[in-house]
PDB file of C-alpha atoms in Angstrom:
ATOM      1  CA  MET A   1      28.514  34.222  74.591  1.00  0.00           C
ATOM      2  CA  ASN A   2      29.007  33.987  71.523  1.00  0.00           C
ATOM      3  CA  PRO A   3      31.334  36.425  70.339  1.00  0.00           C
ATOM      4  CA  ARG A   4      31.410  37.319  66.879  1.00  0.00           C
ATOM      5  CA  VAL A   5      34.220  39.583  64.831  1.00  0.00           C
ATOM      6  CA  ILE A   6      31.979  41.987  62.113  1.00  0.00           C
ATOM      7  CA  VAL A   7      34.244  43.881  59.813  1.00  0.00           C
ATOM      8  CA  ILE A   8      32.198  46.830  57.988  1.00  0.00           C
ATOM      9  CA  ASP A   9      33.274  48.892  55.807  1.00  0.00           C
ATOM     10  CA  GLU A  10      32.165  52.145  54.272  1.00  0.00           C
ATOM     11  CA  PRO A  11      28.706  51.522  55.135  1.00  0.00           C
ATOM     12  CA  ILE A  12      27.644  53.866  53.248  1.00  0.00           C
ATOM     13  CA  HIS A  13      27.519  51.390  50.316  1.00  0.00           C
ATOM     14  CA  ILE A  14      26.781  48.720  52.118  1.00  0.00           C
ATOM     15  CA  HIS A  15      23.080  47.117  51.512  1.00  0.00           C
ATOM     16  CA  ASP A  16      23.565  44.101  53.138  1.00  0.00           C
ATOM     17  CA  GLU A  17      20.106  43.798  55.497  1.00  0.00           C
ATOM     18  CA  THR A  18      22.355  41.837  58.762  1.00  0.00           C
ATOM     19  CA  ALA A  19      25.509  44.448  58.063  1.00  0.00           C
ATOM     20  CA  CYS A  20      22.662  47.549  57.650  1.00  0.00           C
ATOM     21  CA  LYS A  21      21.233  46.547  61.247  1.00  0.00           C
ATOM     22  CA  LEU A  22      24.782  45.428  63.050  1.00  0.00           C
ATOM     23  CA  TRP A  23      26.126  49.131  61.974  1.00  0.00           C
ATOM     24  CA  GLN A  24      22.929  50.727  63.297  1.00  0.00           C
ATOM     25  CA  LYS A  25      22.964  49.173  66.204  1.00  0.00           C
ATOM     26  CA  ALA A  26      26.468  49.803  66.813  1.00  0.00           C
ATOM     27  CA  LEU A  27      26.165  53.482  66.493  1.00  0.00           C
ATOM     28  CA  TRP A  28      23.416  53.774  69.271  1.00  0.00           C
ATOM     29  CA  MET A  29      25.552  51.517  71.319  1.00  0.00           C
ATOM     30  CA  LYS A  30      28.032  54.443  70.967  1.00  0.00           C
ATOM     31  CA  GLU A  31      25.818  57.337  71.875  1.00  0.00           C
ATOM     32  CA  LEU A  32      25.049  55.193  75.109  1.00  0.00           C
ATOM     33  CA  GLY A  33      28.743  54.650  75.648  1.00  0.00           C
ATOM     34  CA  TYR A  34      29.290  58.063  75.334  1.00  0.00           C
ATOM     35  CA  ARG A  35      27.053  59.137  77.416  1.00  0.00           C
ATOM     36  CA  ASN A  36      27.940  57.072  80.946  1.00  0.00           C
ATOM     37  CA  HIS A  37      30.647  59.603  80.420  1.00  0.00           C
ATOM     38  CA  TYR A  38      30.140  62.782  78.742  1.00  0.00           C
ATOM     39  CA  LYS A  39      27.773  65.301  78.456  1.00  0.00           C
ATOM     40  CA  SER A  40      24.648  65.289  76.635  1.00  0.00           C
ATOM     41  CA  SER A  41      26.603  68.380  73.914  1.00  0.00           C
ATOM     42  CA  VAL A  42      28.854  65.482  73.332  1.00  0.00           C
ATOM     43  CA  LEU A  43      28.462  64.118  69.492  1.00  0.00           C
ATOM     44  CA  PRO A  44      29.634  60.562  69.412  1.00  0.00           C
ATOM     45  CA  VAL A  45      28.886  59.909  65.664  1.00  0.00           C
ATOM     46  CA  GLY A  46      29.953  61.954  62.483  1.00  0.00           C
ATOM     47  CA  VAL A  47      30.110  61.975  58.534  1.00  0.00           C
ATOM     48  CA  ASP A  48      33.508  59.858  58.885  1.00  0.00           C
ATOM     49  CA  ASP A  49      30.838  57.069  60.156  1.00  0.00           C
ATOM     50  CA  PHE A  50      29.489  56.784  57.024  1.00  0.00           C
ATOM     51  CA  VAL A  51      32.466  55.825  55.181  1.00  0.00           C
ATOM     52  CA  ALA A  52      35.169  54.671  57.315  1.00  0.00           C
ATOM     53  CA  SER A  53      35.707  51.038  58.584  1.00  0.00           C
ATOM     54  CA  HIS A  54      33.933  49.718  61.494  1.00  0.00           C
ATOM     55  CA  LEU A  55      35.327  46.644  63.704  1.00  0.00           C
ATOM     56  CA  ILE A  56      32.374  45.561  65.335  1.00  0.00           C
ATOM     57  CA  VAL A  57      32.265  41.912  68.525  1.00  0.00           C
ATOM     58  CA  ALA A  58      29.005  41.071  68.285  1.00  0.00           C
ATOM     59  CA  ASP A  59      27.201  38.423  70.217  1.00  0.00           C
ATOM     60  CA  GLN A  60      25.265  36.178  68.071  1.00  0.00           C
ATOM     61  CA  LYS A  61      21.897  35.259  70.136  1.00  0.00           C
ATOM     62  CA  LYS A  62      20.848  31.479  69.594  1.00  0.00           C
ATOM     63  CA  ASN A  63      17.962  33.112  66.789  1.00  0.00           C
ATOM     64  CA  GLY A  64      21.166  34.783  65.127  1.00  0.00           C
ATOM     65  CA  GLU A  65      20.921  38.278  65.951  1.00  0.00           C
ATOM     66  CA  LEU A  66      23.665  40.331  66.571  1.00  0.00           C
ATOM     67  CA  GLU A  67      24.226  42.214  69.992  1.00  0.00           C
ATOM     68  CA  PRO A  68      26.852  44.579  69.790  1.00  0.00           C
ATOM     69  CA  MET A  69      29.658  44.191  72.509  1.00  0.00           C
ATOM     70  CA  VAL A  70      32.369  46.799  71.423  1.00  0.00           C
ATOM     71  CA  MET A  71      33.214  48.273  68.519  1.00  0.00           C
ATOM     72  CA  TYR A  72      36.493  50.360  66.901  1.00  0.00           C
ATOM     73  CA  LYS A  73      36.060  52.758  63.759  1.00  0.00           C
ATOM     74  CA  SER A  74      39.549  53.621  61.458  1.00  0.00           C
ATOM     75  CA  ILE A  75      39.092  55.912  58.303  1.00  0.00           C
ATOM     76  CA  ARG A  76      42.132  56.245  55.620  1.00  0.00           C
ATOM     77  CA  LYS A  77      43.020  59.093  54.776  1.00  0.00           C
ATOM     78  CA  SER A  78      41.945  57.798  50.976  1.00  0.00           C
ATOM     79  CA  GLN A  79      38.906  57.463  52.371  1.00  0.00           C
ATOM     80  CA  ALA A  80      38.413  61.052  53.705  1.00  0.00           C
ATOM     81  CA  ASP A  81      40.410  62.107  50.269  1.00  0.00           C
ATOM     82  CA  LYS A  82      37.688  60.226  48.132  1.00  0.00           C
ATOM     83  CA  PHE A  83      34.749  61.616  49.878  1.00  0.00           C
ATOM     84  CA  LYS A  84      36.117  65.007  50.373  1.00  0.00           C
ATOM     85  CA  ILE A  85      35.383  65.270  54.123  1.00  0.00           C
ATOM     86  CA  PRO A  86      38.212  66.282  56.598  1.00  0.00           C
ATOM     87  CA  PHE A  87      40.852  63.507  57.757  1.00  0.00           C
ATOM     88  CA  GLY A  88      39.975  62.875  61.416  1.00  0.00           C
ATOM     89  CA  GLY A  89      44.101  63.011  62.054  1.00  0.00           C
ATOM     90  CA  LEU A  90      43.717  66.381  61.432  1.00  0.00           C
ATOM     91  CA  SER A  91      40.007  67.853  61.972  1.00  0.00           C
ATOM     92  CA  LEU A  92      40.642  66.511  65.962  1.00  0.00           C
ATOM     93  CA  LEU A  93      42.984  69.676  66.397  1.00  0.00           C
ATOM     94  CA  ASN A  94      40.984  72.217  64.939  1.00  0.00           C
ATOM     95  CA  THR A  95      40.280  73.231  68.168  1.00  0.00           C
ATOM     96  CA  THR A  96      43.383  73.258  69.592  1.00  0.00           C
ATOM     97  CA  LYS A  97      47.029  75.112  68.949  1.00  0.00           C
ATOM     98  CA  TYR A  98      48.455  71.907  67.377  1.00  0.00           C
ATOM     99  CA  GLN A  99      46.087  72.604  64.525  1.00  0.00           C
ATOM    100  CA  ASN A 100      48.649  73.259  62.325  1.00  0.00           C
ATOM    101  CA  ASP A 101      51.550  71.490  64.009  1.00  0.00           C
ATOM    102  CA  LYS A 102      54.018  70.730  61.439  1.00  0.00           C
ATOM    103  CA  GLU A 103      55.173  67.271  62.851  1.00  0.00           C
ATOM    104  CA  ILE A 104      51.675  65.822  62.739  1.00  0.00           C
ATOM    105  CA  ILE A 105      51.398  67.412  58.933  1.00  0.00           C
ATOM    106  CA  SER A 106      54.126  65.851  58.008  1.00  0.00           C
ATOM    107  CA  VAL A 107      53.755  62.557  59.403  1.00  0.00           C
ATOM    108  CA  ILE A 108      50.348  62.468  57.767  1.00  0.00           C
ATOM    109  CA  ASN A 109      51.870  63.945  54.016  1.00  0.00           C
ATOM    110  CA  ASP A 110      54.893  61.240  54.238  1.00  0.00           C
ATOM    111  CA  GLY A 111      54.121  58.844  51.756  1.00  0.00           C
ATOM    112  CA  GLY A 112      51.504  56.162  51.612  1.00  0.00           C
ATOM    113  CA  ASP A 113      48.227  55.995  53.470  1.00  0.00           C
ATOM    114  CA  ILE A 114      47.581  56.305  57.151  1.00  0.00           C
ATOM    115  CA  SER A 115      44.613  56.043  59.430  1.00  0.00           C
ATOM    116  CA  TYR A 116      43.057  57.663  62.262  1.00  0.00           C
ATOM    117  CA  ASP A 117      41.646  55.251  64.998  1.00  0.00           C
ATOM    118  CA  SER A 118      39.008  56.013  67.535  1.00  0.00           C
ATOM    119  CA  SER A 119      35.669  55.311  68.624  1.00  0.00           C
ATOM    120  CA  TRP A 120      36.646  52.434  71.483  1.00  0.00           C
ATOM    121  CA  THR A 121      33.236  51.572  72.543  1.00  0.00           C
ATOM    122  CA  ILE A 122      31.991  49.132  74.740  1.00  0.00           C
ATOM    123  CA  ASN A 123      28.442  48.396  75.288  1.00  0.00           C
ATOM    124  CA  PRO A 124      27.226  48.996  79.016  1.00  0.00           C
ATOM    125  CA  ILE A 125      25.411  45.761  78.727  1.00  0.00           C
ATOM    126  CA  TYR A 126      28.565  44.205  78.585  1.00  0.00           C
ATOM    127  CA  LYS A 127      30.651  45.924  81.125  1.00  0.00           C
ATOM    128  CA  SER A 128      29.128  44.081  84.804  1.00  0.00           C
ATOM    129  CA  ASP A 129      32.483  41.904  85.134  1.00  0.00           C
ATOM    130  CA  LYS A 130      36.113  41.973  84.460  1.00  0.00           C
ATOM    131  CA  GLU A 131      36.639  39.517  82.832  1.00  0.00           C
ATOM    132  CA  THR A 132      34.586  40.372  80.206  1.00  0.00           C
ATOM    133  CA  SER A 133      35.683  43.741  79.923  1.00  0.00           C
ATOM    134  CA  GLN A 134      39.370  42.088  79.678  1.00  0.00           C
ATOM    135  CA  LEU A 135      38.537  40.095  76.911  1.00  0.00           C
ATOM    136  CA  LEU A 136      36.547  43.194  74.923  1.00  0.00           C
ATOM    137  CA  ARG A 137      40.310  44.743  75.572  1.00  0.00           C
ATOM    138  CA  ASP A 138      41.810  41.903  73.788  1.00  0.00           C
ATOM    139  CA  PHE A 139      39.604  41.904  71.002  1.00  0.00           C
ATOM    140  CA  VAL A 140      40.726  45.829  70.469  1.00  0.00           C
ATOM    141  CA  THR A 141      44.282  44.738  70.262  1.00  0.00           C
ATOM    142  CA  MET A 142      42.973  42.036  67.906  1.00  0.00           C
ATOM    143  CA  PHE A 143      42.230  45.267  65.755  1.00  0.00           C
ATOM    144  CA  CYS A 144      44.909  47.568  66.458  1.00  0.00           C
ATOM    145  CA  CYS A 145      46.990  44.557  65.478  1.00  0.00           C
ATOM    146  CA  ASN A 146      45.936  42.837  62.070  1.00  0.00           C
ATOM    147  CA  HIS A 147      43.282  45.273  61.128  1.00  0.00           C
ATOM    148  CA  HIS A 148      46.020  47.845  59.020  1.00  0.00           C
ATOM    149  CA  LYS A 149      47.839  44.732  57.115  1.00  0.00           C
ATOM    150  CA  GLU A 150      44.353  44.478  55.156  1.00  0.00           C
ATOM    151  CA  PHE A 151      45.000  47.756  53.501  1.00  0.00           C
ATOM    152  CA  GLY A 152      48.635  47.067  52.918  1.00  0.00           C
ATOM    153  CA  PHE A 153      50.264  49.830  55.291  1.00  0.00           C
ATOM    154  CA  SER A 154      51.115  49.998  58.719  1.00  0.00           C
ATOM    155  CA  ARG A 155      50.427  53.837  60.239  1.00  0.00           C
ATOM    156  CA  TRP A 156      48.382  55.268  61.877  1.00  0.00           C
ATOM    157  CA  LEU A 157      46.950  57.865  64.448  1.00  0.00           C
ATOM    158  CA  THR A 158      44.727  57.716  67.315  1.00  0.00           C
ATOM    159  CA  ALA A 159      44.430  60.258  70.720  1.00  0.00           C
ATOM    160  CA  GLY A 160      44.033  58.877  73.968  1.00  0.00           C
ATOM    161  CA  VAL A 161      41.820  60.375  76.971  1.00  0.00           C
ATOM    162  CA  LYS A 162      43.688  60.548  80.279  1.00  0.00           C
ATOM    163  CA  GLN A 163      40.730  60.442  82.477  1.00  0.00           C
ATOM    164  CA  PHE A 164      40.404  56.342  81.476  1.00  0.00           C
ATOM    165  CA  LYS A 165      43.465  55.863  80.834  1.00  0.00           C
ATOM    166  CA  ILE A 166      43.103  55.097  77.246  1.00  0.00           C
ATOM    167  CA  ASP A 167      46.273  56.635  76.477  1.00  0.00           C
ATOM    168  CA  ASP A 168      48.040  54.317  78.760  1.00  0.00           C
ATOM    169  CA  TYR A 169      46.896  51.644  76.680  1.00  0.00           C
ATOM    170  CA  PHE A 170      47.652  53.408  73.253  1.00  0.00           C
ATOM    171  CA  GLU A 171      51.533  53.893  75.122  1.00  0.00           C
ATOM    172  CA  TRP A 172      51.412  50.271  75.971  1.00  0.00           C
ATOM    173  CA  LEU A 173      50.673  49.576  72.114  1.00  0.00           C
ATOM    174  CA  GLY A 174      53.441  50.679  70.533  1.00  0.00           C
ATOM    175  CA  GLY A 175      52.156  54.266  70.051  1.00  0.00           C
ATOM    176  CA  LYS A 176      54.827  57.318  70.500  1.00  0.00           C
ATOM    177  CA  GLN A 177      53.503  60.309  71.469  1.00  0.00           C
ATOM    178  CA  ILE A 178      53.393  62.894  68.815  1.00  0.00           C
ATOM    179  CA  LEU A 179      52.284  65.877  70.804  1.00  0.00           C
ATOM    180  CA  PRO A 180      52.290  67.527  74.083  1.00  0.00           C
ATOM    181  CA  GLU A 181      49.351  66.287  76.078  1.00  0.00           C
ATOM    182  CA  PHE A 182      46.385  68.658  75.322  1.00  0.00           C
ATOM    183  CA  GLN A 183      42.411  69.197  76.172  1.00  0.00           C
ATOM    184  CA  LEU A 184      39.681  68.295  73.225  1.00  0.00           C
ATOM    185  CA  GLU A 185      36.890  70.894  73.601  1.00  0.00           C
ATOM    186  CA  ILE A 186      34.650  68.594  71.281  1.00  0.00           C
ATOM    187  CA  ILE A 187      34.913  65.648  74.282  1.00  0.00           C
ATOM    188  CA  ASP A 188      33.930  67.778  77.984  1.00  0.00           C
ATOM    189  CA  ASN A 189      37.694  69.464  77.322  1.00  0.00           C
ATOM    190  CA  GLN A 190      39.131  66.566  78.224  1.00  0.00           C
ATOM    191  CA  PHE A 191      43.025  65.758  78.946  1.00  0.00           C
ATOM    192  CA  VAL A 192      43.776  63.724  75.688  1.00  0.00           C
ATOM    193  CA  ARG A 193      47.694  62.121  74.602  1.00  0.00           C
ATOM    194  CA  MET A 194      47.817  61.986  70.775  1.00  0.00           C
ATOM    195  CA  PHE A 195      50.192  58.660  69.518  1.00  0.00           C
ATOM    196  CA  TYR A 196      51.417  57.771  66.377  1.00  0.00           C
ATOM    197  CA  ILE A 197      52.460  54.074  65.177  1.00  0.00           C
ATOM    198  CA  PRO A 198      54.662  53.713  62.074  1.00  0.00           C
ATOM    199  CA  ASP A 199      54.547  50.360  61.783  1.00  0.00           C
ATOM    200  CA  THR A 200      51.954  47.914  62.763  1.00  0.00           C
ATOM    201  CA  LEU A 201      54.065  44.737  61.486  1.00  0.00           C
ATOM    202  CA  HIS A 202      56.763  45.807  64.082  1.00  0.00           C
ATOM    203  CA  LEU A 203      54.745  46.187  67.867  1.00  0.00           C
ATOM    204  CA  PRO A 204      55.814  45.075  71.019  1.00  0.00           C
ATOM    205  CA  ALA A 205      55.733  41.492  72.029  1.00  0.00           C
ATOM    206  CA  GLU A 206      52.798  41.336  74.460  1.00  0.00           C
ATOM    207  CA  PRO A 207      50.158  42.903  71.828  1.00  0.00           C
ATOM    208  CA  LEU A 208      51.162  40.723  69.478  1.00  0.00           C
ATOM    209  CA  ALA A 209      50.576  37.647  71.608  1.00  0.00           C
ATOM    210  CA  THR A 210      47.688  38.945  72.732  1.00  0.00           C
ATOM    211  CA  ALA A 211      46.569  39.854  69.423  1.00  0.00           C
ATOM    212  CA  LYS A 212      47.439  35.594  68.416  1.00  0.00           C
ATOM    213  CA  LYS A 213      45.481  34.374  70.843  1.00  0.00           C
ATOM    214  CA  MET A 214      42.671  36.070  68.981  1.00  0.00           C
ATOM    215  CA  ASP A 215      43.339  34.454  65.816  1.00  0.00           C
ATOM    216  CA  SER A 216      40.346  31.920  65.297  1.00  0.00           C
ATOM    217  CA  TYR A 217      38.418  34.915  66.232  1.00  0.00           C
ATOM    218  CA  TRP A 218      39.881  36.910  63.220  1.00  0.00           C
ATOM    219  CA  ASN A 219      39.834  34.669  60.927  1.00  0.00           C
ATOM    220  CA  ASN A 220      36.857  33.855  60.944  1.00  0.00           C
ATOM    221  CA  ARG A 221      34.954  37.071  60.807  1.00  0.00           C
ATOM    222  CA  MET A 222      32.269  38.217  59.045  1.00  0.00           C
ATOM    223  CA  VAL A 223      33.539  40.786  56.387  1.00  0.00           C
ATOM    224  CA  PHE A 224      30.907  43.517  54.344  1.00  0.00           C
ATOM    225  CA  VAL A 225      32.322  45.657  51.648  1.00  0.00           C
ATOM    226  CA  PRO A 226      31.475  47.874  48.923  1.00  0.00           C
ATOM    227  CA  GLU A 227      32.101  46.486  45.256  1.00  0.00           C
ATOM    228  CA  LYS A 228      35.931  46.710  44.221  1.00  0.00           C
ATOM    229  CA  SER A 229      36.905  47.271  47.828  1.00  0.00           C
ATOM    230  CA  VAL A 230      40.556  46.395  49.401  1.00  0.00           C
ATOM    231  CA  TYR A 231      38.958  43.826  51.386  1.00  0.00           C
ATOM    232  CA  GLU A 232      37.823  42.160  48.164  1.00  0.00           C
ATOM    233  CA  LYS A 233      40.743  39.818  48.795  1.00  0.00           C
ATOM    234  CA  VAL A 234      39.213  38.254  51.870  1.00  0.00           C
ATOM    235  CA  ALA A 235      37.033  35.169  51.426  1.00  0.00           C
TER     236      ALA A 235
END
């Protein structure tokens, strides 16, 4: 196994063959991952997949092919505004009684950019043993601790499904529950908890230590961006 970290930002504007192929494979992987847990009526891919940042760990084969192992998606409000699509942090709540919650709206509009992070999915092929699953979880922690710094902001929202204890993970990461537990119709009425991370630069020591041990992977990441992207500065 040869894990490589790949960042694909706003794939709708990326024309690199390697990036386009990996992005398509990652979306198909997400479909397979979701299908293991949800009904076929759950749609794991949306319009924001075309314009968000996709953070992927892929297994680089001997022939150079990249096989996605785990993926994570982050969409900034500035991206949603740019493409005139609903921001995930709000659209998620459209089928709940919290769609007009004053605290959420206040957080989102509280100056500066903010992202909604979601779609944490592991390729079912790589879930066969505990050691690999833990490694892929550590990669997600690396994403959560490092990704937002590239954009010069540190605030983000996310939601964790209780059945799979994703909510416990985001709480461990330093997330502050911002709404009471609620059911989400778009994922089979699963119970979820929504979290707000006000400052990625000051997360708890344990997640930061986990991310630190993954530095060699992050520092050697492959980055695919459109022209004039915020990632231009990344070599």
